[in-house]
Short mmCIF file of C-alpha atoms and ligand atoms in Angstrom, two decimals:
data_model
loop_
_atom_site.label_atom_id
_atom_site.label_comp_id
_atom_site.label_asym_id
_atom_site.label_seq_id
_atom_site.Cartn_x
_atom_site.Cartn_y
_atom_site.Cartn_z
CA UNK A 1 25.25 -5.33 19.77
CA UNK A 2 24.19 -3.65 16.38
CA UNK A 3 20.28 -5.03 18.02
CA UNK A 4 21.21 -3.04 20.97
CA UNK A 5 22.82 0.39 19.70
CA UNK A 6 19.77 0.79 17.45
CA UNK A 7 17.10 0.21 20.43
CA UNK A 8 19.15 2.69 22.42
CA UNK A 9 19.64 5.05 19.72
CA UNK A 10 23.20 5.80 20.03
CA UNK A 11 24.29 6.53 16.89
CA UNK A 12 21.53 9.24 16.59
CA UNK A 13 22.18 12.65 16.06
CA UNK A 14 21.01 14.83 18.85
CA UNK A 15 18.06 16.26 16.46
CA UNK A 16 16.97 12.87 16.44
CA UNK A 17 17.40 12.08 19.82
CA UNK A 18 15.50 15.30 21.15
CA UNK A 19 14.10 17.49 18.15
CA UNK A 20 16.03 20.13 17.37
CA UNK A 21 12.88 22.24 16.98
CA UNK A 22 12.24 21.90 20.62
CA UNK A 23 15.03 24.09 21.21
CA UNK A 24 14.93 26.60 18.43
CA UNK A 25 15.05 29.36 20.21
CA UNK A 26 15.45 30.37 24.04
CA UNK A 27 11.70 31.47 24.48
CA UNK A 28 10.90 27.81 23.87
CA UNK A 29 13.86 26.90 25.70
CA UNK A 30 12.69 28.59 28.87
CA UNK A 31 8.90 27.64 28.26
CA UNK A 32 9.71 24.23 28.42
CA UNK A 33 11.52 25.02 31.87
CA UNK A 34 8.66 26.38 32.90
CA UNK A 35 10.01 29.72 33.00
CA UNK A 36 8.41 31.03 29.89
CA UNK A 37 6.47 33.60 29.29
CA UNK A 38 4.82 33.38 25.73
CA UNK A 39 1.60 31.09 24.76
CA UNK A 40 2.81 27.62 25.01
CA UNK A 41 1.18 26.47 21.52
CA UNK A 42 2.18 27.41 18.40
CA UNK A 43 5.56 26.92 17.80
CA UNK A 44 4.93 26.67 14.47
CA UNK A 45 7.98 28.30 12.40
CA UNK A 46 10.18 28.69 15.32
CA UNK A 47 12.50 26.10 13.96
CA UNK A 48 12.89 28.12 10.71
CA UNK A 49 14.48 31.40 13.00
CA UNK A 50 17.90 31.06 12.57
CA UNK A 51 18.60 33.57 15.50
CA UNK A 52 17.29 32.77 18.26
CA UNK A 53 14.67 35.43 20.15
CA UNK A 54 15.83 37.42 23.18
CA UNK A 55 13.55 36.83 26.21
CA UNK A 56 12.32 39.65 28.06
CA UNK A 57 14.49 41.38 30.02
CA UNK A 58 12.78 41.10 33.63
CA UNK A 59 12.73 37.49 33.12
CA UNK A 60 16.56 36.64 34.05
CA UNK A 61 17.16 38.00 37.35
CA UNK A 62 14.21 36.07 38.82
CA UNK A 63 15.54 33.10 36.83
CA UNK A 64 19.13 33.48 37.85
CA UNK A 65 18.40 33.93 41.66
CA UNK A 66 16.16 30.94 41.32
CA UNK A 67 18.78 28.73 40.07
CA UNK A 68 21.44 29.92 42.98
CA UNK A 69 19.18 29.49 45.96
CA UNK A 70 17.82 25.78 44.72
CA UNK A 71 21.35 24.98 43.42
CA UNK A 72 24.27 26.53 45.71
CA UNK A 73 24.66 23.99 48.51
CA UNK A 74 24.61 25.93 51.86
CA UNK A 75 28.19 26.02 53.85
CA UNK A 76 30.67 25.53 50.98
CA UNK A 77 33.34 27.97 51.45
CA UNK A 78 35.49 29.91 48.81
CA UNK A 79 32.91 29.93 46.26
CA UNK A 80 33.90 31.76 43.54
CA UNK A 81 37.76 30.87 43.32
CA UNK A 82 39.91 32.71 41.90
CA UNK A 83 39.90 32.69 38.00
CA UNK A 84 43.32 31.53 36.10
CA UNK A 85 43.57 34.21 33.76
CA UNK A 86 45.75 31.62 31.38
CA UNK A 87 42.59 29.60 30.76
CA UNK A 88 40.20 32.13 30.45
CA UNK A 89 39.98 33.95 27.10
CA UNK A 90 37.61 36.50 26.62
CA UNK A 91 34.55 34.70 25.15
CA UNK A 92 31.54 34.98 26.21
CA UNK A 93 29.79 32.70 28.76
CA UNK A 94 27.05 30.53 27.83
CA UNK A 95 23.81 31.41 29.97
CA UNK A 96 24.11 29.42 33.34
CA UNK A 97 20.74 28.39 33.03
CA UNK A 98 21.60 26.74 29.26
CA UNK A 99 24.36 24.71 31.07
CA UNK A 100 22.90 23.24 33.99
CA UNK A 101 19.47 22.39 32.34
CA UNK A 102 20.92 20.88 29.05
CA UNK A 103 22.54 17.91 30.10
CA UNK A 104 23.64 14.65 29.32
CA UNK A 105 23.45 12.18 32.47
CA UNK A 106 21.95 8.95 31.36
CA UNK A 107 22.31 7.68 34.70
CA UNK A 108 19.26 9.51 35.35
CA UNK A 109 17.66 9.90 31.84
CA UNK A 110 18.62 10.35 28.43
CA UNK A 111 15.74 13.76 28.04
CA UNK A 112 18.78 16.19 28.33
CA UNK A 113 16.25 18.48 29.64
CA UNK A 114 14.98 16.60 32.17
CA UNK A 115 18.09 15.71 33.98
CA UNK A 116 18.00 18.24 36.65
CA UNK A 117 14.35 17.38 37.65
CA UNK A 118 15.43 14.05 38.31
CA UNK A 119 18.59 14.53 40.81
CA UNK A 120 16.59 15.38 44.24
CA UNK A 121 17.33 11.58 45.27
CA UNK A 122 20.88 11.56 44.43
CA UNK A 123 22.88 11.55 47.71
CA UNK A 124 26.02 13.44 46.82
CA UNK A 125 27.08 13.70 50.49
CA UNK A 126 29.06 12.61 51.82
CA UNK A 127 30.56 11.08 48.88
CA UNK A 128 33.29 8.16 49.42
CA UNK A 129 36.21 8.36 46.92
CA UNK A 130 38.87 5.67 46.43
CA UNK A 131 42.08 6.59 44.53
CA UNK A 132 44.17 3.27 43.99
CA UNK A 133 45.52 0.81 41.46
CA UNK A 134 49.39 1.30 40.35
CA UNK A 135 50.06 3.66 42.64
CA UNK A 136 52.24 4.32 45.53
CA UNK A 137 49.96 6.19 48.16
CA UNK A 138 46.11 4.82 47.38
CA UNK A 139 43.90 7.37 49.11
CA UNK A 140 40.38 6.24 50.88
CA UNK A 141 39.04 10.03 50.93
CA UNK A 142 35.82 12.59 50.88
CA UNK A 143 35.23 14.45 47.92
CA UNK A 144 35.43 17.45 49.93
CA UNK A 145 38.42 16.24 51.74
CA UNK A 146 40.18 15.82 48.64
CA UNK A 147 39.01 19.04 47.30
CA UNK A 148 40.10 21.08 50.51
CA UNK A 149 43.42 19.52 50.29
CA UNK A 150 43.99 21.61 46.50
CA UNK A 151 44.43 24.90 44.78
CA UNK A 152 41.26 25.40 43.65
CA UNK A 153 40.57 27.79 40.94
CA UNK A 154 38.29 28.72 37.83
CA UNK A 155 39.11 28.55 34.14
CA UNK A 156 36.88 29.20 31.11
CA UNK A 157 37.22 25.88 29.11
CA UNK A 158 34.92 25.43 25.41
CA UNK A 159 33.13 22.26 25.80
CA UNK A 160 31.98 19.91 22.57
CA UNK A 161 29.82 17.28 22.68
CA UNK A 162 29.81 14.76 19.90
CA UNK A 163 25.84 15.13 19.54
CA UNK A 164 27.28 18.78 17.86
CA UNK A 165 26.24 21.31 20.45
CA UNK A 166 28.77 23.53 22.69
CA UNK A 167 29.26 25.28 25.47
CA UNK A 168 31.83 27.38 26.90
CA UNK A 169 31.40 27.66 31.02
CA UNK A 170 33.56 28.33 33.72
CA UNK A 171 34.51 25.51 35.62
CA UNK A 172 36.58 25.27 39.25
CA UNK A 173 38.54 22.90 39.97
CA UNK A 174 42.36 21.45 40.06
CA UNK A 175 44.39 19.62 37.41
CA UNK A 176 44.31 15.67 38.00
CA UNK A 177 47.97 15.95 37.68
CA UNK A 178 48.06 17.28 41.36
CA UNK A 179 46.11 14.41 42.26
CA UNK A 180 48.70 12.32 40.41
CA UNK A 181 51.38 13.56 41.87
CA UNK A 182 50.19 12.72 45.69
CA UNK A 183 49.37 9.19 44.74
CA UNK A 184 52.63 8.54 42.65
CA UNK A 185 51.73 6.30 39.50
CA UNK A 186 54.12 3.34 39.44
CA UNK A 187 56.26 3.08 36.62
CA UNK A 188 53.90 0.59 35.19
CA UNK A 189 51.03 2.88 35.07
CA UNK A 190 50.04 3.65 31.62
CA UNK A 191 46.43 4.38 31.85
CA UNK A 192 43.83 6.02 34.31
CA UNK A 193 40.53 4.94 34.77
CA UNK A 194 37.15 6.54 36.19
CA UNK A 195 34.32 5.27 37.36
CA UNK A 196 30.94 6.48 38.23
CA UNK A 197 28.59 6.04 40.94
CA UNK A 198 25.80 2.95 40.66
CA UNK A 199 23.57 3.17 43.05
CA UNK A 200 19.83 2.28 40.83
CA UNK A 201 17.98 3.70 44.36
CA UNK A 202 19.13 7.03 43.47
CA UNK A 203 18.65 7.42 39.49
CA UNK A 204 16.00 6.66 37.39
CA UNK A 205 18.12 5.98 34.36
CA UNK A 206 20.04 2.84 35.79
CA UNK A 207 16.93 0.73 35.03
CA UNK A 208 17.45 0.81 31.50
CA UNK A 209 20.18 -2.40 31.11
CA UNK A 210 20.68 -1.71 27.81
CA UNK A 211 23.77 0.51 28.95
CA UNK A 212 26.52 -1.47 31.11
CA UNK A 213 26.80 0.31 34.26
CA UNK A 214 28.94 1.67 35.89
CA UNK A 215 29.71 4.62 33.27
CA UNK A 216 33.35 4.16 33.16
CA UNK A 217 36.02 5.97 31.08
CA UNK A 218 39.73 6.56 31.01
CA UNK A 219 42.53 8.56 29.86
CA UNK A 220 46.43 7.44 28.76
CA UNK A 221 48.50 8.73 31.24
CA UNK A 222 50.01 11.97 29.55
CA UNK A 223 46.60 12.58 28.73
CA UNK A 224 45.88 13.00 32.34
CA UNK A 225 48.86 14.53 33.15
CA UNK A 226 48.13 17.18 30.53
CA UNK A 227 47.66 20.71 32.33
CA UNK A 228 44.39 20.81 30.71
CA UNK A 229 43.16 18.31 32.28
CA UNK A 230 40.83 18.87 35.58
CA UNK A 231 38.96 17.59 37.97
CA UNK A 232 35.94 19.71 38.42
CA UNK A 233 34.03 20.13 41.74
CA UNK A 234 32.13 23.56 40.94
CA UNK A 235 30.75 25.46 37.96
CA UNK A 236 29.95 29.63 37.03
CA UNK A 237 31.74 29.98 40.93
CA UNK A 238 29.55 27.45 42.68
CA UNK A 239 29.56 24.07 43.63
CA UNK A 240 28.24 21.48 40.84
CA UNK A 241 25.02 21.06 40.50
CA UNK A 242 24.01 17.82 41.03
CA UNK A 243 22.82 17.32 37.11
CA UNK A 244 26.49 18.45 36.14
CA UNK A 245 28.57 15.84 38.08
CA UNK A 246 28.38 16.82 41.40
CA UNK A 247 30.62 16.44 43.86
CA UNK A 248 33.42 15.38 41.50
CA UNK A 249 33.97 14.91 37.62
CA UNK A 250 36.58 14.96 35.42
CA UNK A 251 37.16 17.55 32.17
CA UNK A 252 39.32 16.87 29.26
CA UNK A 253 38.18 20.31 26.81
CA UNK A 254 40.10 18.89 23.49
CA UNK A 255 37.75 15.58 23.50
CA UNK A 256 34.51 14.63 22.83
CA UNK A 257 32.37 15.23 25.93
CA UNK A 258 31.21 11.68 27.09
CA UNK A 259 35.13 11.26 28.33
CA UNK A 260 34.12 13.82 30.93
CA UNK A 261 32.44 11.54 32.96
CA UNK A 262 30.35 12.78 36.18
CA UNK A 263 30.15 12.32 39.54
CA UNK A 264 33.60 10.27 39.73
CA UNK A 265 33.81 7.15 42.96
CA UNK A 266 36.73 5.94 41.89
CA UNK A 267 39.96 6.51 39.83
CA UNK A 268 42.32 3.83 39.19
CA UNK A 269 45.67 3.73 37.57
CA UNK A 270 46.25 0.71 35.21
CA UNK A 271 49.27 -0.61 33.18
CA UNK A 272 46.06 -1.73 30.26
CA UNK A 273 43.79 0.57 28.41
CA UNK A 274 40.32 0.57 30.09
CA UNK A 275 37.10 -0.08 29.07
CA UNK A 276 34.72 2.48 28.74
CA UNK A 277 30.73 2.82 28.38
CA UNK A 278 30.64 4.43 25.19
CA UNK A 279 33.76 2.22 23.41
CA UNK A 280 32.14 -0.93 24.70
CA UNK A 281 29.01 -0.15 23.16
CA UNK A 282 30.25 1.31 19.89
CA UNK A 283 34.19 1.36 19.59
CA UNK A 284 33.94 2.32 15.97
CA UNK A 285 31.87 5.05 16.89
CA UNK A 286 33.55 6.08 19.85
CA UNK A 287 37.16 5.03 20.82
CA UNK A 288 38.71 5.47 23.39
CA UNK A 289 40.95 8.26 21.84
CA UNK A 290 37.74 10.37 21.11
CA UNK A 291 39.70 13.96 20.19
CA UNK A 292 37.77 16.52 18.48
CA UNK A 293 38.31 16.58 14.86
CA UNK A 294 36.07 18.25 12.17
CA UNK A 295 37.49 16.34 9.96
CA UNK A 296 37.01 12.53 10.89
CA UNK A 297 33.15 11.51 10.98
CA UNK A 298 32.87 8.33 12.84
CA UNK A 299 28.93 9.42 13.58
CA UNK A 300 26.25 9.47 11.29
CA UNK A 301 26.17 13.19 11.39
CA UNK A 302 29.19 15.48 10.25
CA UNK A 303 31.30 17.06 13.12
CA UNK A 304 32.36 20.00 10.88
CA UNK A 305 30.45 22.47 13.04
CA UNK A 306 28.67 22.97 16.46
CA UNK A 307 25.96 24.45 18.17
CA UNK A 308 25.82 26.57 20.93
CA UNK A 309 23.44 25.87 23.27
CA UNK A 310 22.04 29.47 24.89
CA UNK A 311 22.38 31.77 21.59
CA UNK A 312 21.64 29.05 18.76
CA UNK A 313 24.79 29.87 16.45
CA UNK A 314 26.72 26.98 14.56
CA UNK A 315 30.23 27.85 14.31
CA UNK A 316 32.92 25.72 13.02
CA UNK A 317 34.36 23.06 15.56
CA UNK A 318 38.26 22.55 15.74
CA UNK A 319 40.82 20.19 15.71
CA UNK A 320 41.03 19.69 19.38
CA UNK A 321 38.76 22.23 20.37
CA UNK A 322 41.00 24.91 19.85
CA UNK A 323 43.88 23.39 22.47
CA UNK A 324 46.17 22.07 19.71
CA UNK A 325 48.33 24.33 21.30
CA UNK A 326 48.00 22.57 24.76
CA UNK A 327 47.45 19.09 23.28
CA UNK A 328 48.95 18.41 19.68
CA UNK A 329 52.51 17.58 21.24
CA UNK A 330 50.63 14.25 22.41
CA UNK A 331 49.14 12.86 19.26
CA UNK A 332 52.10 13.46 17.17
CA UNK A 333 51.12 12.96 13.37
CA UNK A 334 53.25 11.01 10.47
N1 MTE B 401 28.55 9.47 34.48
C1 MTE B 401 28.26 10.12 33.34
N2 MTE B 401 29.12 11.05 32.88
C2 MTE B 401 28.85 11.72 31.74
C3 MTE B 401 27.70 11.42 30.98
C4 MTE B 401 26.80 10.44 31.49
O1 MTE B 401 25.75 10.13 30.90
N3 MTE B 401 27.12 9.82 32.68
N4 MTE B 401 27.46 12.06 29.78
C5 MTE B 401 28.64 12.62 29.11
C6 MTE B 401 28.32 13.45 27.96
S1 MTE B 401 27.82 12.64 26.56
C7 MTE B 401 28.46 14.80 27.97
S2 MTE B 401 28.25 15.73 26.58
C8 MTE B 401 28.78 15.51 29.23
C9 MTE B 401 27.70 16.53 29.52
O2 MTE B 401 28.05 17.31 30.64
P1 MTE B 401 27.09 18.48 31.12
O3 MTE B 401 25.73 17.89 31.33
O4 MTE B 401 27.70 19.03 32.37
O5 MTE B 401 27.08 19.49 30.00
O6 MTE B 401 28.89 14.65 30.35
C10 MTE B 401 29.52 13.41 30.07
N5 MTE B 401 29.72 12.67 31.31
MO1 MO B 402 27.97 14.15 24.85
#
């Protein structure tokens, strides 16, 4: 295993992973995009800025309308829903473009900005979804069927990855709880488990073995009845963009990112703590429990502060994200 997590690189910090430099700034950001507009050499000293440059101005409405007629599935209706002013503080967005061309989807690649250029064979409909295990009513359903059959609605959520970099994005969606409550967990059910799609025809990133597909996670029950807890089928008041988890994936704010796992087939309800991708590769470096706490380092980097991805600025992370409020009635401390 220890043979396996250093050939894979796990337990690298995202500068390691993919240079920091590379994204010093957004000018680079977008240049590597292909959107930018500077000489491509010469980024010498552009890691040393520690606020990142301000693109032209003319250069984000193309950009933006771009983005919404290659990304904005035709015929979806209610796009934008309505957002829930009780999860929606007033900070500001991170750039659209930041969050749905930064991402982390190793079924495809690990190059966080190469994700998105790799989705075009990814068949996300129709898209089969099973709902079973110890419950009373399984459910054989659509994504969209399921999604029609909720309140859908939008809510601002901060969103921490454990490589240290943030985001804070508007998300629609529904809490799993209403999901839980039309499939009745048995009185047995303690845990919940998802499961991602495998299909190795349909994303590069499969090939690599080192990783044991399925990506799977899970969530104790009261985590996933927690009202902070949704399942996401759009993002900034469209459907999800294929690179984000589209049709269907799950959000849990107050925990380390890789427990929001993407494009979701199948949810099951279990009376045993799951398995998941990242805990069977590395429980001591991520457990199943995974909240985010600046002050317990199970990385090799410190988790004291985060990144944000669009403007550059390291702020300090906190315990839970900032949901203690929401959360720290589950994890209660001695
Ligand atoms: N199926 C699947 N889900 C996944 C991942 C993944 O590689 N595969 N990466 C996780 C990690 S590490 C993070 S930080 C978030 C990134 O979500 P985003 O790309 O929408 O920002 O997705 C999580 N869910
Ligand atoms: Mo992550």
């Amino acid at each position: 295993m220890a043979n396996i997590i250093r050939r894979a690189g796990w337990n690298l910090p995202e500068r390691r992973v993919t240079p920091e430099s590379v994204y010093a700034n957004r000018r680079d950001f977008l240049r590597r995009l292909g959107f930018g507009t500077m000489g491509a050499l010469g980024g010498i000293g552009l890691a040393g800025c520690s606020k990142p440059e301000v693109p032209p101005q003319e250069a984000k409405a193309p950009l933006t309308n771009a983005l919404a007629a290659a990304e904005a599935p035709p015929g979806k209706p209610g796009y934008p829903y309505p957002r829930n002013p009780g999860f929606s503080p007033g900070w500001k967005l991170t750039e659209e473009i930041y969050a749905t061309h930064y991402n982390n989807f190793y079924e495809f690649t690990t190059a966080k900005d190469r994700v998105h250029k790799l989705v075009d064979k990814f068949v996300t409909t129709p898209w089969p979804l099973e709902i079973g295990g110890l419950v009373e009513n399984p459910m054989k359903l659509d994504a969209e069927e399921l999604a029609a059959m909720m309140p859908l609605e939008e809510r601002v959520y901060r969103f921490r990855c454990v490589e240290a970099w943030a985001m804070i994005v508007p998300w629609t969606g529904f809490p799993l709880a209403k999901l839980m409550e039309k499939v009745v967990p048995k009185a047995e059910a303690k845990f919940i488990r998802f499961q991602t799609f495998h299909r190795p025809s349909q994303a590069p990133g499969f090939a690599d073995l080192a990783y044991p597909w399925p990506y799977t996670e899970g969530l104790r029950l009261d985590e996933a009845m927690n009202p902070l807890t949704l399942v996401a089928t759009g993002i900034y008041g469209k459907p999800l963009p294929k690179q984000n988890g589209a049709p269907i994936r799950i959000v849990v704010p107050w925990k380390y990112g890789y427990k929001s796992i993407k494009s979701v087939v199948k949810i099951e309800l279990t009376d045993k703590q799951p398995a998941t991708l990242w805990e069977t590769i590395a429980p001591e470096v991520y457990p199943f429990e995974s909240n985010i706490d600046p002050n317990v380092q199970l990385t090799n980097w410190s988790q004291k502060t985060e990144r944000l991805i669009d403007t550059g600025d390291r702020v300090k992370t906190l315990l839970y994200n900032g949901y203690g409020d929401f959360v720290s009635k589950l994890y209660p401390r001695a």
